[in-house]
Amino acid sequence: MGEPLLVRLIADGPPSLWEWIARNWDTGRVGSIKDLLGDHLVMSLVPIVAGLVLALPLGLASARWRWLYQPAAGVFNVVYALPSLPVFMLLISVTGLSKTTVIIPLTFYAIAVLLPAVVDGLGSVPDHVRQSAVAMGFTPLRRLVQVELPIAVPVVLAGLRVVAVSSISLVSVGALIGQGGLGMLFTRAYQNPFLPPVVVGIVLIVALALVADGLLVLAQRLLTPWVRARRAS
Amino acid sequence: MITFDAVTKRYADGTVAVDNLSLEAPTGEITVFVGPSGCGKTTSLRMINRMIDATEGRILLDGDPVRDIDPPKLRRGIGYVIQQAGLFPHKKIVDNVATVPLLLGWDRGKARSRAMELLERVGLDPAMGERYPFQLSGGQQQRVGVARALAADPPVLLMDEPFSAVDPIVRTSLQDELLRLQAELNKTIVFVTHDIDEAIKLGDRVAVLRVGGRLAQLADPKTLLSEPADDFVREFLGHDRGIRRLQFVGTDGLRLRTDLTVPAGFSGGSPEPWVLAVSDDGRPLGWLRGDGGGGEPEPYGTFRPGRDSMRSALDAALLSPSGCAVAVGADGKVVGVATREVLDAALAEAADG
Ligand SMILES: Nc1ncnc2c1ncn2[C@@H]1O[C@H](COP(=O)(O)OP(=O)(O)OP(=O)(O)O)[C@@H](O)[C@H]1O
Ligand SMILES: [Mg+2]
């Protein structure tokens, strides 16, 4: 290979960055920047949403039946710990070289983070608050929806912020099986050393992560004004 | 009326928290459960609204066994106040107070205006309704807790050490506030405390429980102080039982002297050892020596005959060098003086009765 990749990339001279972007933004073919951006969004958002949707009932059940929590958390942590490549290889035999093969492990990662967040969030409801809800005549379901879940929201949202950013960044690993979203820009640059795709890939991924995080912070402010008020005091 | 009929609670681990308890909490009165830590006060209270179910025996609410009432429905008709207030941190004060009315299906506007009305009633600025619980002091949160328990106007109120987490001054004002509210509302209140002074101050009837959940004595405060049933109760009441009993001796019968007052410019010439200097508008200024010696007026103590107890009158007497208590009216003007002899006679009578 000779010189390291980065040296070659930089030695490439002043990047014709804008020109490259303009040429590759929307070619109408698979692999345009726009196309990859769309893929990236799908492969990162689906695990975030699916992770939340699955972690909520699992977390509720774990909080209700404590014995369930450790085994459940254990399963997702083990999957989290497995290296991506063997996981992909395992899944390819079922789902092929598709987006689903990337989405499934990322959903597991999301659950690994969100399950403890939901359980801790419910655990953050002070006992006297729960007791007084019972004493006032809330039915269990109403108590969950109107008292316990709202109080758990700040902790769950903190977990969701971690999940959103890591999920957006981890999608690039899918490039290993040709499904990396914007991550494909990196492999492409490796095969054909050229700086602009790398820059565009990094900038777009970071920008996506920042936007997602910003939206979640905004949601936090709207959903939990009582937490904001507490900080301000 | 709440009736405990041979109620026993045995927890899963075998602990007997309440043992064969039978008593009545009459309608419109405050019944206090008092006793050392772990004697089963909270357990007894929670069996009323079925947060805990009795193992044996029955609890009746106006004759109906609570066991036959669906818990959420039962609880919406029973106000509940606890030590940490238990306010919902994510709801504004007004929404906290409106909780039970909303559970009962009132419309939002009506529930909120009721909540505002109650905030005022418990002595809070309705503007506080827009705050969140953490923005209130402990005492204010406790008032909100009381307002919330009263919101749907339940006939029964259960209070579990509601004032024990606040400082003594705030506690006194919350107790006074509760008595004032109770005079207007006439709820059936069961109040739990481990503080015997609080029990005596608030209770129409006091149930003293001993560890193991057995009833040691059930009596009105005055009887409790004068005739403790056994050594446990006597010890629990503490040593200044005699002084505290004076709290239940009235002062309306005291013979007041009106010939001991003198105008502000008094310069001697009275046969009495002490005379009370009074301002032009009738307010007390202080004690002066009858022979005009001494100079500056000495300190005095006041009580309101009829409203204050003998304990206050005695306290007022002990504050002044003359040993006499100054009786004042609601307007703060002097109505007379209770001399040492008069107080002595009243004390002797109280000791007999
Ligand atoms: N869930 C439970 N399981 C087993 N034992 C319990 C349970 N709850 C309470 N107890 C026991 O029952 C007894 C009475 O408890 P309870 O809470 O009614 O006391 P209390 O009079 O309210 O005490 P305190 O003044 O400390 O609040 C105690 O010995 C306590 O340890
Ligand atoms: Mg207790």
mmCIF file of N, CA and C in Angstrom, chain A residues 126 128-140 142 146-148 150-151 225-231 233, chain B residues 46 49 51 71-73 75-76 78 80 82 84-91 96 99-100 102-103 132 134-135 148:
data_model
loop_
_atom_site.group_PDB
_atom_site.id
_atom_site.type_symbol
_atom_site.label_atom_id
_atom_site.label_comp_id
_atom_site.label_asym_id
_atom_site.label_seq_id
_atom_site.Cartn_x
_atom_site.Cartn_y
_atom_site.Cartn_z
ATOM 1 N N PRO A 126 -40.436 8.863 43.536
ATOM 2 C CA PRO A 126 -40.308 8.684 44.986
ATOM 3 C C PRO A 126 -41.454 7.836 45.531
ATOM 4 N N HIS A 128 -43.078 8.012 48.277
ATOM 5 C CA HIS A 128 -44.226 8.719 48.859
ATOM 6 C C HIS A 128 -45.146 9.280 47.776
ATOM 7 N N VAL A 129 -44.573 9.563 46.605
ATOM 8 C CA VAL A 129 -45.405 10.042 45.498
ATOM 9 C C VAL A 129 -46.292 8.911 44.983
ATOM 10 N N ARG A 130 -45.681 7.728 44.838
ATOM 11 C CA ARG A 130 -46.449 6.574 44.381
ATOM 12 C C ARG A 130 -47.552 6.238 45.399
ATOM 13 N N GLN A 131 -47.157 6.247 46.666
ATOM 14 C CA GLN A 131 -48.133 5.939 47.718
ATOM 15 C C GLN A 131 -49.295 6.919 47.716
ATOM 16 N N SER A 132 -48.977 8.193 47.529
ATOM 17 C CA SER A 132 -50.078 9.149 47.620
ATOM 18 C C SER A 132 -50.966 9.032 46.380
ATOM 19 N N ALA A 133 -50.394 8.606 45.255
ATOM 20 C CA ALA A 133 -51.237 8.361 44.082
ATOM 21 C C ALA A 133 -52.207 7.206 44.362
ATOM 22 N N VAL A 134 -51.674 6.162 44.982
ATOM 23 C CA VAL A 134 -52.540 5.037 45.342
ATOM 24 C C VAL A 134 -53.641 5.521 46.281
ATOM 25 N N ALA A 135 -53.234 6.291 47.283
ATOM 26 C CA ALA A 135 -54.190 6.723 48.313
ATOM 27 C C ALA A 135 -55.267 7.643 47.760
ATOM 28 N N MET A 136 -54.961 8.330 46.659
ATOM 29 C CA MET A 136 -55.968 9.233 46.104
ATOM 30 C C MET A 136 -56.949 8.515 45.193
ATOM 31 N N GLY A 137 -56.689 7.223 44.933
ATOM 32 C CA GLY A 137 -57.665 6.470 44.172
ATOM 33 C C GLY A 137 -57.338 6.350 42.688
ATOM 34 N N PHE A 138 -56.038 6.444 42.333
ATOM 35 C CA PHE A 138 -55.657 6.157 40.949
ATOM 36 C C PHE A 138 -55.769 4.651 40.738
ATOM 37 N N THR A 139 -56.274 4.243 39.579
ATOM 38 C CA THR A 139 -56.195 2.832 39.219
ATOM 39 C C THR A 139 -54.763 2.591 38.752
ATOM 40 N N PRO A 140 -54.276 1.333 38.791
ATOM 41 C CA PRO A 140 -52.881 1.081 38.427
ATOM 42 C C PRO A 140 -52.501 1.651 37.051
ATOM 43 N N ARG A 142 -53.896 4.129 35.306
ATOM 44 C CA ARG A 142 -53.887 5.588 35.333
ATOM 45 C C ARG A 142 -52.687 6.129 36.076
ATOM 46 N N GLN A 146 -50.310 8.611 34.218
ATOM 47 C CA GLN A 146 -50.377 10.014 34.632
ATOM 48 C C GLN A 146 -49.323 10.399 35.667
ATOM 49 N N VAL A 147 -48.781 9.426 36.357
ATOM 50 C CA VAL A 147 -47.818 9.776 37.410
ATOM 51 C C VAL A 147 -46.438 9.174 37.148
ATOM 52 N N GLU A 148 -46.373 7.845 37.003
ATOM 53 C CA GLU A 148 -45.061 7.213 36.982
ATOM 54 C C GLU A 148 -44.297 7.481 35.692
ATOM 55 N N PRO A 150 -44.663 9.976 33.414
ATOM 56 C CA PRO A 150 -44.186 11.357 33.289
ATOM 57 C C PRO A 150 -42.968 11.652 34.166
ATOM 58 N N ILE A 151 -42.933 11.066 35.350
ATOM 59 C CA ILE A 151 -41.792 11.334 36.229
ATOM 60 C C ILE A 151 -40.547 10.610 35.723
ATOM 61 N N PRO A 225 -41.324 20.565 31.699
ATOM 62 C CA PRO A 225 -41.036 21.934 32.153
ATOM 63 C C PRO A 225 -40.639 21.964 33.630
ATOM 64 N N TRP A 226 -41.119 20.985 34.385
ATOM 65 C CA TRP A 226 -40.809 20.980 35.817
ATOM 66 C C TRP A 226 -39.347 20.695 36.100
ATOM 67 N N VAL A 227 -38.659 20.020 35.154
ATOM 68 C CA VAL A 227 -37.232 19.781 35.354
ATOM 69 C C VAL A 227 -36.456 21.045 35.028
ATOM 70 N N ARG A 228 -36.875 21.735 33.971
ATOM 71 C CA ARG A 228 -36.217 22.978 33.594
ATOM 72 C C ARG A 228 -36.364 23.999 34.706
ATOM 73 N N ALA A 229 -37.586 24.064 35.267
ATOM 74 C CA ALA A 229 -37.828 25.030 36.333
ATOM 75 C C ALA A 229 -36.930 24.725 37.519
ATOM 76 N N ARG A 230 -36.689 23.429 37.762
ATOM 77 C CA ARG A 230 -35.856 23.088 38.903
ATOM 78 C C ARG A 230 -34.427 23.552 38.675
ATOM 79 N N ARG A 231 -33.930 23.383 37.431
ATOM 80 C CA ARG A 231 -32.557 23.801 37.176
ATOM 81 C C ARG A 231 -32.409 25.298 37.311
ATOM 82 N N SER A 233 -33.834 27.315 39.213
ATOM 83 C CA SER A 233 -33.965 27.893 40.556
ATOM 84 C C SER A 233 -32.657 27.789 41.334
ATOM 85 N N ARG B 46 -53.771 2.798 57.225
ATOM 86 C CA ARG B 46 -53.867 2.324 55.839
ATOM 87 C C ARG B 46 -54.873 1.204 55.651
ATOM 88 N N ASN B 49 -58.277 2.874 54.289
ATOM 89 C CA ASN B 49 -58.501 3.079 52.857
ATOM 90 C C ASN B 49 -58.000 1.905 52.021
ATOM 91 N N MET B 51 -55.157 0.485 51.674
ATOM 92 C CA MET B 51 -53.823 0.373 51.100
ATOM 93 C C MET B 51 -53.191 -0.886 51.692
ATOM 94 N N PRO B 71 -61.350 -0.530 45.898
ATOM 95 C CA PRO B 71 -60.379 0.407 46.490
ATOM 96 C C PRO B 71 -60.311 1.793 45.848
ATOM 97 N N PRO B 72 -60.164 1.912 44.502
ATOM 98 C CA PRO B 72 -60.075 3.277 43.963
ATOM 99 C C PRO B 72 -61.298 4.133 44.320
ATOM 100 N N LYS B 73 -62.454 3.522 44.304
ATOM 101 C CA LYS B 73 -63.667 4.272 44.616
ATOM 102 C C LYS B 73 -63.668 4.691 46.090
ATOM 103 N N ARG B 75 -61.094 5.130 48.002
ATOM 104 C CA ARG B 75 -60.036 6.096 48.296
ATOM 105 C C ARG B 75 -60.372 7.490 47.806
ATOM 106 N N ARG B 76 -61.148 7.582 46.714
ATOM 107 C CA ARG B 76 -61.495 8.915 46.220
ATOM 108 C C ARG B 76 -62.397 9.647 47.195
ATOM 109 N N ILE B 78 -61.868 9.481 50.477
ATOM 110 C CA ILE B 78 -61.113 9.607 51.725
ATOM 111 C C ILE B 78 -59.859 10.426 51.456
ATOM 112 N N TYR B 80 -56.169 11.912 52.103
ATOM 113 C CA TYR B 80 -55.004 11.262 52.714
ATOM 114 C C TYR B 80 -53.836 12.235 52.682
ATOM 115 N N ILE B 82 -49.746 12.756 53.985
ATOM 116 C CA ILE B 82 -48.606 12.083 54.601
ATOM 117 C C ILE B 82 -47.491 13.072 54.899
ATOM 118 N N GLN B 84 -44.309 13.491 53.904
ATOM 119 C CA GLN B 84 -43.538 14.189 52.865
ATOM 120 C C GLN B 84 -44.466 14.868 51.859
ATOM 121 N N ALA B 85 -45.722 15.023 52.209
ATOM 122 C CA ALA B 85 -46.727 15.649 51.349
ATOM 123 C C ALA B 85 -47.064 14.800 50.120
ATOM 124 N N GLY B 86 -46.033 14.169 49.517
ATOM 125 C CA GLY B 86 -46.308 13.282 48.386
ATOM 126 C C GLY B 86 -46.876 14.005 47.180
ATOM 127 N N LEU B 87 -46.503 15.278 47.010
ATOM 128 C CA LEU B 87 -47.025 16.018 45.852
ATOM 129 C C LEU B 87 -46.403 15.471 44.569
ATOM 130 N N PHE B 88 -47.126 15.585 43.458
ATOM 131 C CA PHE B 88 -46.596 15.131 42.180
ATOM 132 C C PHE B 88 -45.617 16.187 41.661
ATOM 133 N N PRO B 89 -44.332 15.828 41.522
ATOM 134 C CA PRO B 89 -43.321 16.835 41.156
ATOM 135 C C PRO B 89 -43.541 17.407 39.763
ATOM 136 N N HIS B 90 -44.231 16.657 38.895
ATOM 137 C CA HIS B 90 -44.359 17.078 37.506
ATOM 138 C C HIS B 90 -45.629 17.888 37.274
ATOM 139 N N LYS B 91 -46.386 18.157 38.333
ATOM 140 C CA LYS B 91 -47.611 18.932 38.126
ATOM 141 C C LYS B 91 -47.564 20.219 38.920
ATOM 142 N N ASN B 96 -52.004 19.647 41.120
ATOM 143 C CA ASN B 96 -51.888 18.709 42.232
ATOM 144 C C ASN B 96 -53.153 18.708 43.071
ATOM 145 N N THR B 99 -56.293 17.040 41.624
ATOM 146 C CA THR B 99 -56.160 15.629 41.237
ATOM 147 C C THR B 99 -57.428 14.802 41.451
ATOM 148 N N VAL B 100 -57.912 14.774 42.692
ATOM 149 C CA VAL B 100 -59.052 13.887 42.960
ATOM 150 C C VAL B 100 -60.324 14.345 42.229
ATOM 151 N N LEU B 102 -60.483 15.650 39.397
ATOM 152 C CA LEU B 102 -60.338 15.185 38.016
ATOM 153 C C LEU B 102 -60.544 13.677 37.918
ATOM 154 N N LEU B 103 -60.045 12.943 38.908
ATOM 155 C CA LEU B 103 -60.280 11.494 38.914
ATOM 156 C C LEU B 103 -61.764 11.185 39.005
ATOM 157 N N TYR B 132 -44.348 24.868 40.697
ATOM 158 C CA TYR B 132 -44.166 23.432 40.864
ATOM 159 C C TYR B 132 -43.808 23.153 42.328
ATOM 160 N N PHE B 134 -41.442 21.741 43.998
ATOM 161 C CA PHE B 134 -40.113 21.987 44.567
ATOM 162 C C PHE B 134 -39.861 23.474 44.820
ATOM 163 N N GLN B 135 -40.731 24.321 44.280
ATOM 164 C CA GLN B 135 -40.550 25.764 44.491
ATOM 165 C C GLN B 135 -41.224 26.246 45.777
ATOM 166 N N ARG B 148 -55.072 19.392 48.880
ATOM 167 C CA ARG B 148 -55.327 18.323 47.919
ATOM 168 C C ARG B 148 -56.231 17.247 48.520
#
